[in-house]
mmCIF file of C-alpha atoms in Angstrom:
data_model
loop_
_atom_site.group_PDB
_atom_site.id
_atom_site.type_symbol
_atom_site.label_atom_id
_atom_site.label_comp_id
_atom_site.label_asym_id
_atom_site.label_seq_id
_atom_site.Cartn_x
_atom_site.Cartn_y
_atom_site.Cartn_z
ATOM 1 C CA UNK A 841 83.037 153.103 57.639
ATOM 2 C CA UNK A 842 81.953 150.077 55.340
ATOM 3 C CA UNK A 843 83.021 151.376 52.650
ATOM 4 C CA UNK A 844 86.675 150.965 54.476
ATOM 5 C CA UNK A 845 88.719 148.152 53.571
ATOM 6 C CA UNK A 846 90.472 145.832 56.052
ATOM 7 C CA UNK A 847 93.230 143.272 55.416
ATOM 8 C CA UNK A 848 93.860 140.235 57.696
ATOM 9 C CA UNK A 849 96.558 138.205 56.519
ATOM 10 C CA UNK A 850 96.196 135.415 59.259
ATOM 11 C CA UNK A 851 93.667 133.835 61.235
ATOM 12 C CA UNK A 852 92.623 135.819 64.134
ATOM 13 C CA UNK A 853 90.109 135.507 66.738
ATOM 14 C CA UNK A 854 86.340 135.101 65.669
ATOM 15 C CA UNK A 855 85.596 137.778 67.882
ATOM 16 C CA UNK A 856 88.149 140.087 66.090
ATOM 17 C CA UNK A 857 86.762 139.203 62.527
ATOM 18 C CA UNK A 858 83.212 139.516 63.695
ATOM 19 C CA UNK A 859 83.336 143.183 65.131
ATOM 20 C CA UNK A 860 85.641 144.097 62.221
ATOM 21 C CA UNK A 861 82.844 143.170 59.514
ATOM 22 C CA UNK A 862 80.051 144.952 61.979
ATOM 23 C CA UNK A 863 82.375 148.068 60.378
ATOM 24 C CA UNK A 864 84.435 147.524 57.841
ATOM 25 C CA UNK A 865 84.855 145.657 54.574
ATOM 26 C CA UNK A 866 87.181 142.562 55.915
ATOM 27 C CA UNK A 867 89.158 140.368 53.656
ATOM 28 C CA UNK A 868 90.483 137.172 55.331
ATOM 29 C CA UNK A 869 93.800 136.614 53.298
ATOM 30 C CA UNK A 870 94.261 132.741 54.384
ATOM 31 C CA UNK A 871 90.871 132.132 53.196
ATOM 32 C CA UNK A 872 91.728 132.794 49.552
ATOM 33 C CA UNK A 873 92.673 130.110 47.010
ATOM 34 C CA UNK A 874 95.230 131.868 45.590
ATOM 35 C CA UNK A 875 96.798 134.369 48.171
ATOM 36 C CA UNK A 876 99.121 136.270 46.440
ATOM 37 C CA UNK A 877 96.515 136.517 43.294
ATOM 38 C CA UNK A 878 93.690 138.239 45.537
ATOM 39 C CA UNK A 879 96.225 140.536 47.686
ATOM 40 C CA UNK A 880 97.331 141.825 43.597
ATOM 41 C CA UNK A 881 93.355 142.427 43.518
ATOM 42 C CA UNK A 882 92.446 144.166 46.587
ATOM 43 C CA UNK A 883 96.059 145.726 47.441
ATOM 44 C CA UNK A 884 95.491 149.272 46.066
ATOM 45 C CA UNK A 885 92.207 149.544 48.218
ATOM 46 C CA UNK A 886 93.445 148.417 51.883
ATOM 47 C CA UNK A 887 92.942 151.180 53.972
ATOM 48 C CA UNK A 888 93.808 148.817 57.123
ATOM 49 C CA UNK A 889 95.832 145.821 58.471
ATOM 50 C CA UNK A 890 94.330 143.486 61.454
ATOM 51 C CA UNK A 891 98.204 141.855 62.170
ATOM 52 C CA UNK A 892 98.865 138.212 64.367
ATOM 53 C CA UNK A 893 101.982 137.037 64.899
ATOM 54 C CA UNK A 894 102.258 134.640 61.928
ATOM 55 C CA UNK A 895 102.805 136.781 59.243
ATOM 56 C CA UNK A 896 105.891 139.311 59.045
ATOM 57 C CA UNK A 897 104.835 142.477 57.768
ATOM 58 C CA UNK A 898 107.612 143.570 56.345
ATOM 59 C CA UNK A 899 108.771 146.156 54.019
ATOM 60 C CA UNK A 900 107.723 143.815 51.021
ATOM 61 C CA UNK A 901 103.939 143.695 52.382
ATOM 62 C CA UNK A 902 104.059 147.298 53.245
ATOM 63 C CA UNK A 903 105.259 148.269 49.777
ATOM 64 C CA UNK A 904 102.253 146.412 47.738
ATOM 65 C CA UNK A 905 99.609 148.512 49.936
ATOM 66 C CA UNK A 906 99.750 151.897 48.729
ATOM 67 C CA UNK A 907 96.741 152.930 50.126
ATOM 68 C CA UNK A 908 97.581 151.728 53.972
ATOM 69 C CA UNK A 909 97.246 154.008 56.832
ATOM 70 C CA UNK A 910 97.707 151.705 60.036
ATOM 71 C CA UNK A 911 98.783 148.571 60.684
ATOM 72 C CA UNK A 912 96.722 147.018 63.923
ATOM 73 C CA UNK A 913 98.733 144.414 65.599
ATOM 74 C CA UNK A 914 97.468 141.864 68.463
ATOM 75 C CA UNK A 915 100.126 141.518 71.300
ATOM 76 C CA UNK A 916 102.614 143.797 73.001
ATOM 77 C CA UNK A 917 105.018 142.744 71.442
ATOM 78 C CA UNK A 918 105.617 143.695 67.222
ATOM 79 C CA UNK A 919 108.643 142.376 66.319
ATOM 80 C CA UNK A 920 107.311 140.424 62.835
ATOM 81 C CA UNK A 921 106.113 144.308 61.963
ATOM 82 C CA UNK A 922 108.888 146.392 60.210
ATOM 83 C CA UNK A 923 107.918 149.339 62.774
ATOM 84 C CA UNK A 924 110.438 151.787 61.195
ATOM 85 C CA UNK A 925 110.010 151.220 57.834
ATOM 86 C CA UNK A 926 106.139 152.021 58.389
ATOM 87 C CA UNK A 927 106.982 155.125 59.846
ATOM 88 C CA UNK A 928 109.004 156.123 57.353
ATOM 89 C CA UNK A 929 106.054 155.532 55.015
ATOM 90 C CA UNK A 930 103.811 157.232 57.455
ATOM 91 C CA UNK A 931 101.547 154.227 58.090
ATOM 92 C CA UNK A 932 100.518 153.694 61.861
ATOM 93 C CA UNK A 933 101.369 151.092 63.740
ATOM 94 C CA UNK A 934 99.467 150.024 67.022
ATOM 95 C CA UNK A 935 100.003 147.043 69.865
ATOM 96 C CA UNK A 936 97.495 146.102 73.114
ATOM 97 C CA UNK A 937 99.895 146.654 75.611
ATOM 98 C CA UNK A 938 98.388 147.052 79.271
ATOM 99 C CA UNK A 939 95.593 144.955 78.906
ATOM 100 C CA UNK A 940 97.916 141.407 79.263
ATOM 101 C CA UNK A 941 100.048 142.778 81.531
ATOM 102 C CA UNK A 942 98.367 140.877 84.621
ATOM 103 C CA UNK A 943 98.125 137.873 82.790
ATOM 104 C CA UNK A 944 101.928 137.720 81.638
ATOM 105 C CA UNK A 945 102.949 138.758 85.056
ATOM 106 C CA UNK A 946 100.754 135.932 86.241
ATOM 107 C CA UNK A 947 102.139 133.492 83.830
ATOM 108 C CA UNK A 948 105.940 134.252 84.417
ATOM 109 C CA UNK A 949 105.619 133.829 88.641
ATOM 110 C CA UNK A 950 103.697 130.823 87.936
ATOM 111 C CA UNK A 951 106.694 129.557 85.431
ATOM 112 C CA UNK A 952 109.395 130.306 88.130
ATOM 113 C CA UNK A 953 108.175 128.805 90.698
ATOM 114 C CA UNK A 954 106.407 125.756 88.696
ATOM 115 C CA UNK A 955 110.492 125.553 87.040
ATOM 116 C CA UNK A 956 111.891 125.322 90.634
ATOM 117 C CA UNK A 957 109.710 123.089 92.241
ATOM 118 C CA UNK A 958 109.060 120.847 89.467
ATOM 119 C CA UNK A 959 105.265 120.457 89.810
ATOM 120 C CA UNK A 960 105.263 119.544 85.914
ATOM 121 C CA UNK A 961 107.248 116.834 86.866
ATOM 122 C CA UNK A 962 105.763 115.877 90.036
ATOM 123 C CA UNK A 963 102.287 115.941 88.119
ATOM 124 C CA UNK A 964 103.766 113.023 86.237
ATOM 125 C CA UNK A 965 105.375 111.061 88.806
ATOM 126 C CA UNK A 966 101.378 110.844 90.053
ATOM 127 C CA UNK A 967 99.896 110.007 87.272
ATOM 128 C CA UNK A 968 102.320 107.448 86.310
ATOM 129 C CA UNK A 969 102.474 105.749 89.314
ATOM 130 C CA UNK A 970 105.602 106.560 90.634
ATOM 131 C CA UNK A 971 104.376 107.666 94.201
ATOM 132 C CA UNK A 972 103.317 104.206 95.230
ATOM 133 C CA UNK A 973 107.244 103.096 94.474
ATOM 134 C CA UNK A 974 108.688 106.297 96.649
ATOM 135 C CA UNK A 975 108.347 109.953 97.187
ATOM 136 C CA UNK A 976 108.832 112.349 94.610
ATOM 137 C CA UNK A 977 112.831 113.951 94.613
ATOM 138 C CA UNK A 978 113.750 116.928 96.999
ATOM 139 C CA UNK A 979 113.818 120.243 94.671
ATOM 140 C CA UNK A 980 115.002 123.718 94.561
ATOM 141 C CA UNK A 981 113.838 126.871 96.146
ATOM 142 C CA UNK A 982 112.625 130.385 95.354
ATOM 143 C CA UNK A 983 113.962 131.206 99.003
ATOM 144 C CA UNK A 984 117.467 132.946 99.549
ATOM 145 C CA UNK A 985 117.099 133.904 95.959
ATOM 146 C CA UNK A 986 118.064 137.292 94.310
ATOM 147 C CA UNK A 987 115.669 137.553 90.922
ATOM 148 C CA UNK A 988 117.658 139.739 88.037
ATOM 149 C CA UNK A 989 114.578 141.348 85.856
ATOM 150 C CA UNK A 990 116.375 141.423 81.702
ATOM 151 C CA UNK A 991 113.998 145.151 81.170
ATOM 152 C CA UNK A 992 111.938 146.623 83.350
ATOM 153 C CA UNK A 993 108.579 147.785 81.340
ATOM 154 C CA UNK A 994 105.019 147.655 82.049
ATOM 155 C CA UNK A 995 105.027 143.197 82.521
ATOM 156 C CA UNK A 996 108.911 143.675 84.590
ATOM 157 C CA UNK A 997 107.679 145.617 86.796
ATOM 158 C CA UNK A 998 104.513 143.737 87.210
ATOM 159 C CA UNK A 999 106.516 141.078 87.907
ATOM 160 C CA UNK A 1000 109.182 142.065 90.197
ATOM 161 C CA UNK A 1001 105.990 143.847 92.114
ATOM 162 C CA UNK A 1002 104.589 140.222 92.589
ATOM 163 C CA UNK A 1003 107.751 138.815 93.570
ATOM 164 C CA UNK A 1004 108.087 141.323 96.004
ATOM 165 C CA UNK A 1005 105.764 138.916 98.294
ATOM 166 C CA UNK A 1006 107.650 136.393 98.424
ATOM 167 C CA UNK A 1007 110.474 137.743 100.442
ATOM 168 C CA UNK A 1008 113.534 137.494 97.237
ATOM 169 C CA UNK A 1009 115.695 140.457 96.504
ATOM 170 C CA UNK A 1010 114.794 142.112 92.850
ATOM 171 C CA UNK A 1011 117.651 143.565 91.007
ATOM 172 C CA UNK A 1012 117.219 144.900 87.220
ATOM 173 C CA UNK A 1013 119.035 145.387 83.864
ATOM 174 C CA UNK A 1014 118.059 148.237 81.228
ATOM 175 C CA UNK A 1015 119.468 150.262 79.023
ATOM 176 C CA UNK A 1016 118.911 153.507 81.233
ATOM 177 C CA UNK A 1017 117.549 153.224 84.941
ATOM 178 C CA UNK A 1018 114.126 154.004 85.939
ATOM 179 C CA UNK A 1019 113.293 157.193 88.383
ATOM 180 C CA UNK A 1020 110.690 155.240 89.768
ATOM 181 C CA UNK A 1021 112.058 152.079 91.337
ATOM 182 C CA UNK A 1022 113.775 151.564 94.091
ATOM 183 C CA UNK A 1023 115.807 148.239 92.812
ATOM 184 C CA UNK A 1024 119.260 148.381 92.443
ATOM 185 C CA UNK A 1025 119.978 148.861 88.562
ATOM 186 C CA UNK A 1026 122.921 146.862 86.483
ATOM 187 C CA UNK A 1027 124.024 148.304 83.391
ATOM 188 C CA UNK A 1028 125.772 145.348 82.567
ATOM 189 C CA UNK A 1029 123.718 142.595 81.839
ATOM 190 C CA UNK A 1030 126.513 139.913 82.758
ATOM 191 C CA UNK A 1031 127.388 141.955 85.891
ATOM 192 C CA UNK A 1032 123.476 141.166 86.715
ATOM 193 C CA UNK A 1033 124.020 137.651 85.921
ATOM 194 C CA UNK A 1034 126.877 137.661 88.779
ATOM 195 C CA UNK A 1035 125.011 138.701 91.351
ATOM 196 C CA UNK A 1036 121.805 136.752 90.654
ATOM 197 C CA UNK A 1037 120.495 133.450 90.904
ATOM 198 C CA UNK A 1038 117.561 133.516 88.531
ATOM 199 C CA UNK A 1039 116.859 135.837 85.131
ATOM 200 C CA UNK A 1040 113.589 136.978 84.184
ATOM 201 C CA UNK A 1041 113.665 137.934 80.391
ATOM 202 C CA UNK A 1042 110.997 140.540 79.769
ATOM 203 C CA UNK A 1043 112.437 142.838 77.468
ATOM 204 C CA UNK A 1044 110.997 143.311 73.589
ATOM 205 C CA UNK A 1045 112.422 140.936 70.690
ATOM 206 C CA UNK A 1046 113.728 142.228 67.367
ATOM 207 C CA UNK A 1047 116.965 143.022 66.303
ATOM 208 C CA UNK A 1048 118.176 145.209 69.103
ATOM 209 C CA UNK A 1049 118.064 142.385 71.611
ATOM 210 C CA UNK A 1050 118.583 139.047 69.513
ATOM 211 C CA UNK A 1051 120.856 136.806 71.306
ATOM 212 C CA UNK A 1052 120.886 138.942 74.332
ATOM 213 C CA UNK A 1053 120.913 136.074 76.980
ATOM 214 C CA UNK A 1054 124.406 134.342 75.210
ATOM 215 C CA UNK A 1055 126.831 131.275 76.323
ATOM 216 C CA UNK A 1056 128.678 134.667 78.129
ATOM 217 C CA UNK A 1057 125.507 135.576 80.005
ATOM 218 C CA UNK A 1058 124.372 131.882 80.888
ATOM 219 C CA UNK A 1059 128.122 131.393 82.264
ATOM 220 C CA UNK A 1060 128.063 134.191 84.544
ATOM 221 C CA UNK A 1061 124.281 133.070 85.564
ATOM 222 C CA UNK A 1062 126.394 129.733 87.356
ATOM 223 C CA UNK A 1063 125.302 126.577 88.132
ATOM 224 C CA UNK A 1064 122.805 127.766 90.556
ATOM 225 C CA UNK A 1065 120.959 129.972 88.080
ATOM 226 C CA UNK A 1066 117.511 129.678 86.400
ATOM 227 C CA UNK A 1067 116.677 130.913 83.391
ATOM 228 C CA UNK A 1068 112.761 132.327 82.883
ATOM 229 C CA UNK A 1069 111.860 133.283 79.360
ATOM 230 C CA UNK A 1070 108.427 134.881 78.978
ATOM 231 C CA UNK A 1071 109.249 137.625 76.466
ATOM 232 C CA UNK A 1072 110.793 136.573 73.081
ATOM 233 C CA UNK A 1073 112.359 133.428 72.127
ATOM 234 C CA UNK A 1074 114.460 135.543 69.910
ATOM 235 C CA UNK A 1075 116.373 137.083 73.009
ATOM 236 C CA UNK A 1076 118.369 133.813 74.092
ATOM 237 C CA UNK A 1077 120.417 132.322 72.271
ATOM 238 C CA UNK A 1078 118.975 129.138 71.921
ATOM 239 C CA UNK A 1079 121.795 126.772 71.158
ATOM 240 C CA UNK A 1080 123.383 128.251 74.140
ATOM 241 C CA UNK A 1081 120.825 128.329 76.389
ATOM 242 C CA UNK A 1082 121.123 123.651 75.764
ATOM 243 C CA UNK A 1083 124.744 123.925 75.626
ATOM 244 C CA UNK A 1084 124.323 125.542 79.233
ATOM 245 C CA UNK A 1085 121.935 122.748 80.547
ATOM 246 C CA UNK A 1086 123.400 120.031 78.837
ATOM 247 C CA UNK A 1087 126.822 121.164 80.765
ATOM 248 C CA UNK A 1088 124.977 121.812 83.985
ATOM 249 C CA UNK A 1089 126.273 125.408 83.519
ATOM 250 C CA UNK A 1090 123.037 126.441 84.955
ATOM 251 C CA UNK A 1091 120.744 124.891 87.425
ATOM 252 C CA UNK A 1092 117.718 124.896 84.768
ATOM 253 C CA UNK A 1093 114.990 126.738 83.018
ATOM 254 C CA UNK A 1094 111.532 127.779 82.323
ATOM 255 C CA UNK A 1095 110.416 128.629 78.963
ATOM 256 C CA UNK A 1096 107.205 130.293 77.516
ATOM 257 C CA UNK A 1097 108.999 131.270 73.863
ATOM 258 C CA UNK A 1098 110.909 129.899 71.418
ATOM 259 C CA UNK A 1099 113.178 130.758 68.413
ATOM 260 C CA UNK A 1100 111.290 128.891 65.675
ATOM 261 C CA UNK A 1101 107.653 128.720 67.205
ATOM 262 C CA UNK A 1102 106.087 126.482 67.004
ATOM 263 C CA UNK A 1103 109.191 124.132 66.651
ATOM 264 C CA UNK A 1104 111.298 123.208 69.724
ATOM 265 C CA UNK A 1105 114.648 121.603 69.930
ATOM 266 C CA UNK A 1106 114.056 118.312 70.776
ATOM 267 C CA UNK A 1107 117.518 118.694 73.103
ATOM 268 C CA UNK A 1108 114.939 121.059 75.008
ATOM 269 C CA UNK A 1109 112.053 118.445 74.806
ATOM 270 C CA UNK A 1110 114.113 115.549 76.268
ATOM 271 C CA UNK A 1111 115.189 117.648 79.285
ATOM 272 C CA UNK A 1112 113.141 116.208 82.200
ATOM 273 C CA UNK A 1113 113.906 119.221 84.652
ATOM 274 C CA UNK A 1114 113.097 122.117 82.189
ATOM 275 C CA UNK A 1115 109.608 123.339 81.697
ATOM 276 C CA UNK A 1116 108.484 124.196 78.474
ATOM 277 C CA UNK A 1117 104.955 126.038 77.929
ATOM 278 C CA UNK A 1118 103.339 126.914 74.508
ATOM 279 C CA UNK A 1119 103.725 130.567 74.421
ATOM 280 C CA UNK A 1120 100.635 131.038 76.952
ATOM 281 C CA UNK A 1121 102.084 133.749 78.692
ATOM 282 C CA UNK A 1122 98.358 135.759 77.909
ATOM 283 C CA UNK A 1123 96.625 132.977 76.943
ATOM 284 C CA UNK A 1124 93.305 132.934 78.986
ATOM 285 C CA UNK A 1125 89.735 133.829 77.416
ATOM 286 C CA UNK A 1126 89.821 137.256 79.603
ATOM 287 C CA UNK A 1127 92.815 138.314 78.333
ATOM 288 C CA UNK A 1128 93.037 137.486 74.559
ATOM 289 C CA UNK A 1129 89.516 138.805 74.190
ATOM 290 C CA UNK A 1130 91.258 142.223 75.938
ATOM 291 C CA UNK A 1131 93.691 142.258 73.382
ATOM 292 C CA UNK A 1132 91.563 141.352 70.642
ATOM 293 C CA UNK A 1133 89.213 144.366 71.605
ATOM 294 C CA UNK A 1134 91.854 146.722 71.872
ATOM 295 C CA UNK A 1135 92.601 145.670 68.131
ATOM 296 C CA UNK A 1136 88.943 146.418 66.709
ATOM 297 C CA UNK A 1137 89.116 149.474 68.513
ATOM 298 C CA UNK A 1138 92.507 150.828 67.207
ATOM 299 C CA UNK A 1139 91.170 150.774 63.692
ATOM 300 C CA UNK A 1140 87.937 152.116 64.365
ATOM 301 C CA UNK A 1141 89.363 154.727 66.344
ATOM 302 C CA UNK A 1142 91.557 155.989 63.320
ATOM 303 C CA UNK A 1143 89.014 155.716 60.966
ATOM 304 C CA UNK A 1144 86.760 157.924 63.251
ATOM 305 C CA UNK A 1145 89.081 160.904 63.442
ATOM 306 C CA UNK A 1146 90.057 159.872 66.715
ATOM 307 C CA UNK A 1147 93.819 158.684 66.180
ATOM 308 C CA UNK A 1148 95.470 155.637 67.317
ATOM 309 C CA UNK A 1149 94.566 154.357 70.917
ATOM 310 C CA UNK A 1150 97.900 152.638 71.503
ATOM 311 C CA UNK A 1151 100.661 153.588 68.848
ATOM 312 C CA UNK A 1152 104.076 152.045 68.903
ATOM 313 C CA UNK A 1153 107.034 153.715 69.513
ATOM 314 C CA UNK A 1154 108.112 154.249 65.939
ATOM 315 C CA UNK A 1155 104.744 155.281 64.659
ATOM 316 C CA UNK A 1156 104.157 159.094 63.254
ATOM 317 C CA UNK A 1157 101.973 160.180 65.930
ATOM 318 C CA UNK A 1158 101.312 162.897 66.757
ATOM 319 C CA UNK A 1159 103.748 163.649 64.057
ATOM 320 C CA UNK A 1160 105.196 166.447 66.227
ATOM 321 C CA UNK A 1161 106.079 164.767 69.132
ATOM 322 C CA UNK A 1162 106.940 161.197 68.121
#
């Protein structure tokens, strides 16, 4: 397969690049002096695209790589990939969903209850010397607290399994209801919002959901409601979601994502009680080196005869089924 050429538009893992060039011809894109002059060069011979997050791959990039047959993204989710237009086009797509599923799941029950206890904050009030001048404020609790899951995939159901433990009621919003859960489902989203006191926003970004969590949402939440974002910053509306705290229209909120990564309102920044993390939802070694496998082995899987490992939704394959 060396004779294969690979495209990688963005920086990506060492790990990634390095098991990519044990195979394949691999040009780093961001390494070029001229970008736009090399991709002209090379474009008719890419075979294959290594995709991160910083780089839309849209219809534009798509169209300039006529010999492209899959399009290997790292994450779950693959919003900044125009899915459907590759499809049309019959190029592949692929994701690594599974292997982060833990981790997010992890990240986002760590996020809730780090939100409503305001250890972030109480961190602080130690190391600034605040304890020796008075104990640290009485908080929140998860207890006597109904959790409403915004989708229910592989990472919401991870989640509301975790949460399970800790004795709160899990209700759930989707488009259709799942035959395998037990939890009461909402098909309104604001109905949800009603009848819970925190929202756990799981589902995928793109166009579909943009703006999902809204001022209508985040009023129907209440003043008792938290908001945990661990999926797409996309999803809320982000104006909103300060208009909301600023108004005390809800009680607060955790956030892992962002609209304009990595930029953050600075309305956001100067809210003491709302926790903000650095899109880290998967971010340990273990689990971005999972992910970054499952990459390397998507393309060399294709190029084996072996077919995508994890295809997307929209991708042609098998072309009779999908």
């Amino acid at each position: 397969m060396k004779d294969i050429e690979i495209l990688v538009p963005v920086p990506m893992r060492e790990m990634i690049i390095d098991q990519l060039e044990e195979s394949f011809r691999v040009h780093r894109l961001w390494k070029q002096a001229d970008p736009e002059a090399y991709l002209d060069e090379v474009a008719p011979r890419i075979r294959g695209l290594a995709a991160g997050g910083h780089r839309a791959i849209d219809a534009a990039l798509l169209d300039r790589l006529p010999a492209l047959e899959i399009v290997s993204c790292f994450g779950v989710g693959y919003d900044h990939v125009d899915a459907a237009y590759a499809g049309k086009k019959g190029v592949i797509v692929t994701n690594t969903p599974d292997v982060l599923t833990d981790e997010v799941a992890d990240a986002a029950v760590g996020l809730l209850i780090a939100t409503l206890r305001q250890f972030p904050q109480a961190d602080r009030f130690v190391r600034e010397g605040k304890w020796l001048k008075g104990a640290f404020p009485l908080t929140p609790s998860l207890r006597e607290r109904t959790i409403g899951m915004v989708g229910l995939g592989r990472i919401g159901h991870a989640i509301a399994r975790r949460l399970e433990a800790f004795g709160v009621d899990v209700i759930y919003h989707s488009r259709t209801p799942k035959q395998d859960v037990a939890y009461p489902h909402y098909p309104s989203l604001t109905e949800m919002a009603r009848d819970a006191d925190v929202l756990v926003v799981t589902t995928p970004g793109g166009l579909g959901t943009q703006h999902l969590i809204d001022a209508a949402v985040l009023e129907a939440l209440g003043s008792r409601g938290v908001l945990i974002n661990i999926a797409r910053g996309s999803v809320v509306d982000e104006q909103a979601l300060i208009t909301a705290l600023q108004s005390e229209t809800i009680l607060t909120a955790g956030l892992d994502v962002f609209e304009d990564e990595p930029k953050v309102p600075q309305a956001l920044v100067d809210m003491e009680h709302v926790v903000l993390l650095p899109h880290v939802g998967s971010g340990s070694v273990h689990t971005r080196d999972a992910m970054g496998q499952l990459v390397v082995d998507n393309l060399r899987s294709w190029f084996a005869g072996k077919g995508p490992q994890t295809p997307v939704f929209e991708t042609p394959y098998p072309p009779t089924s999908r």
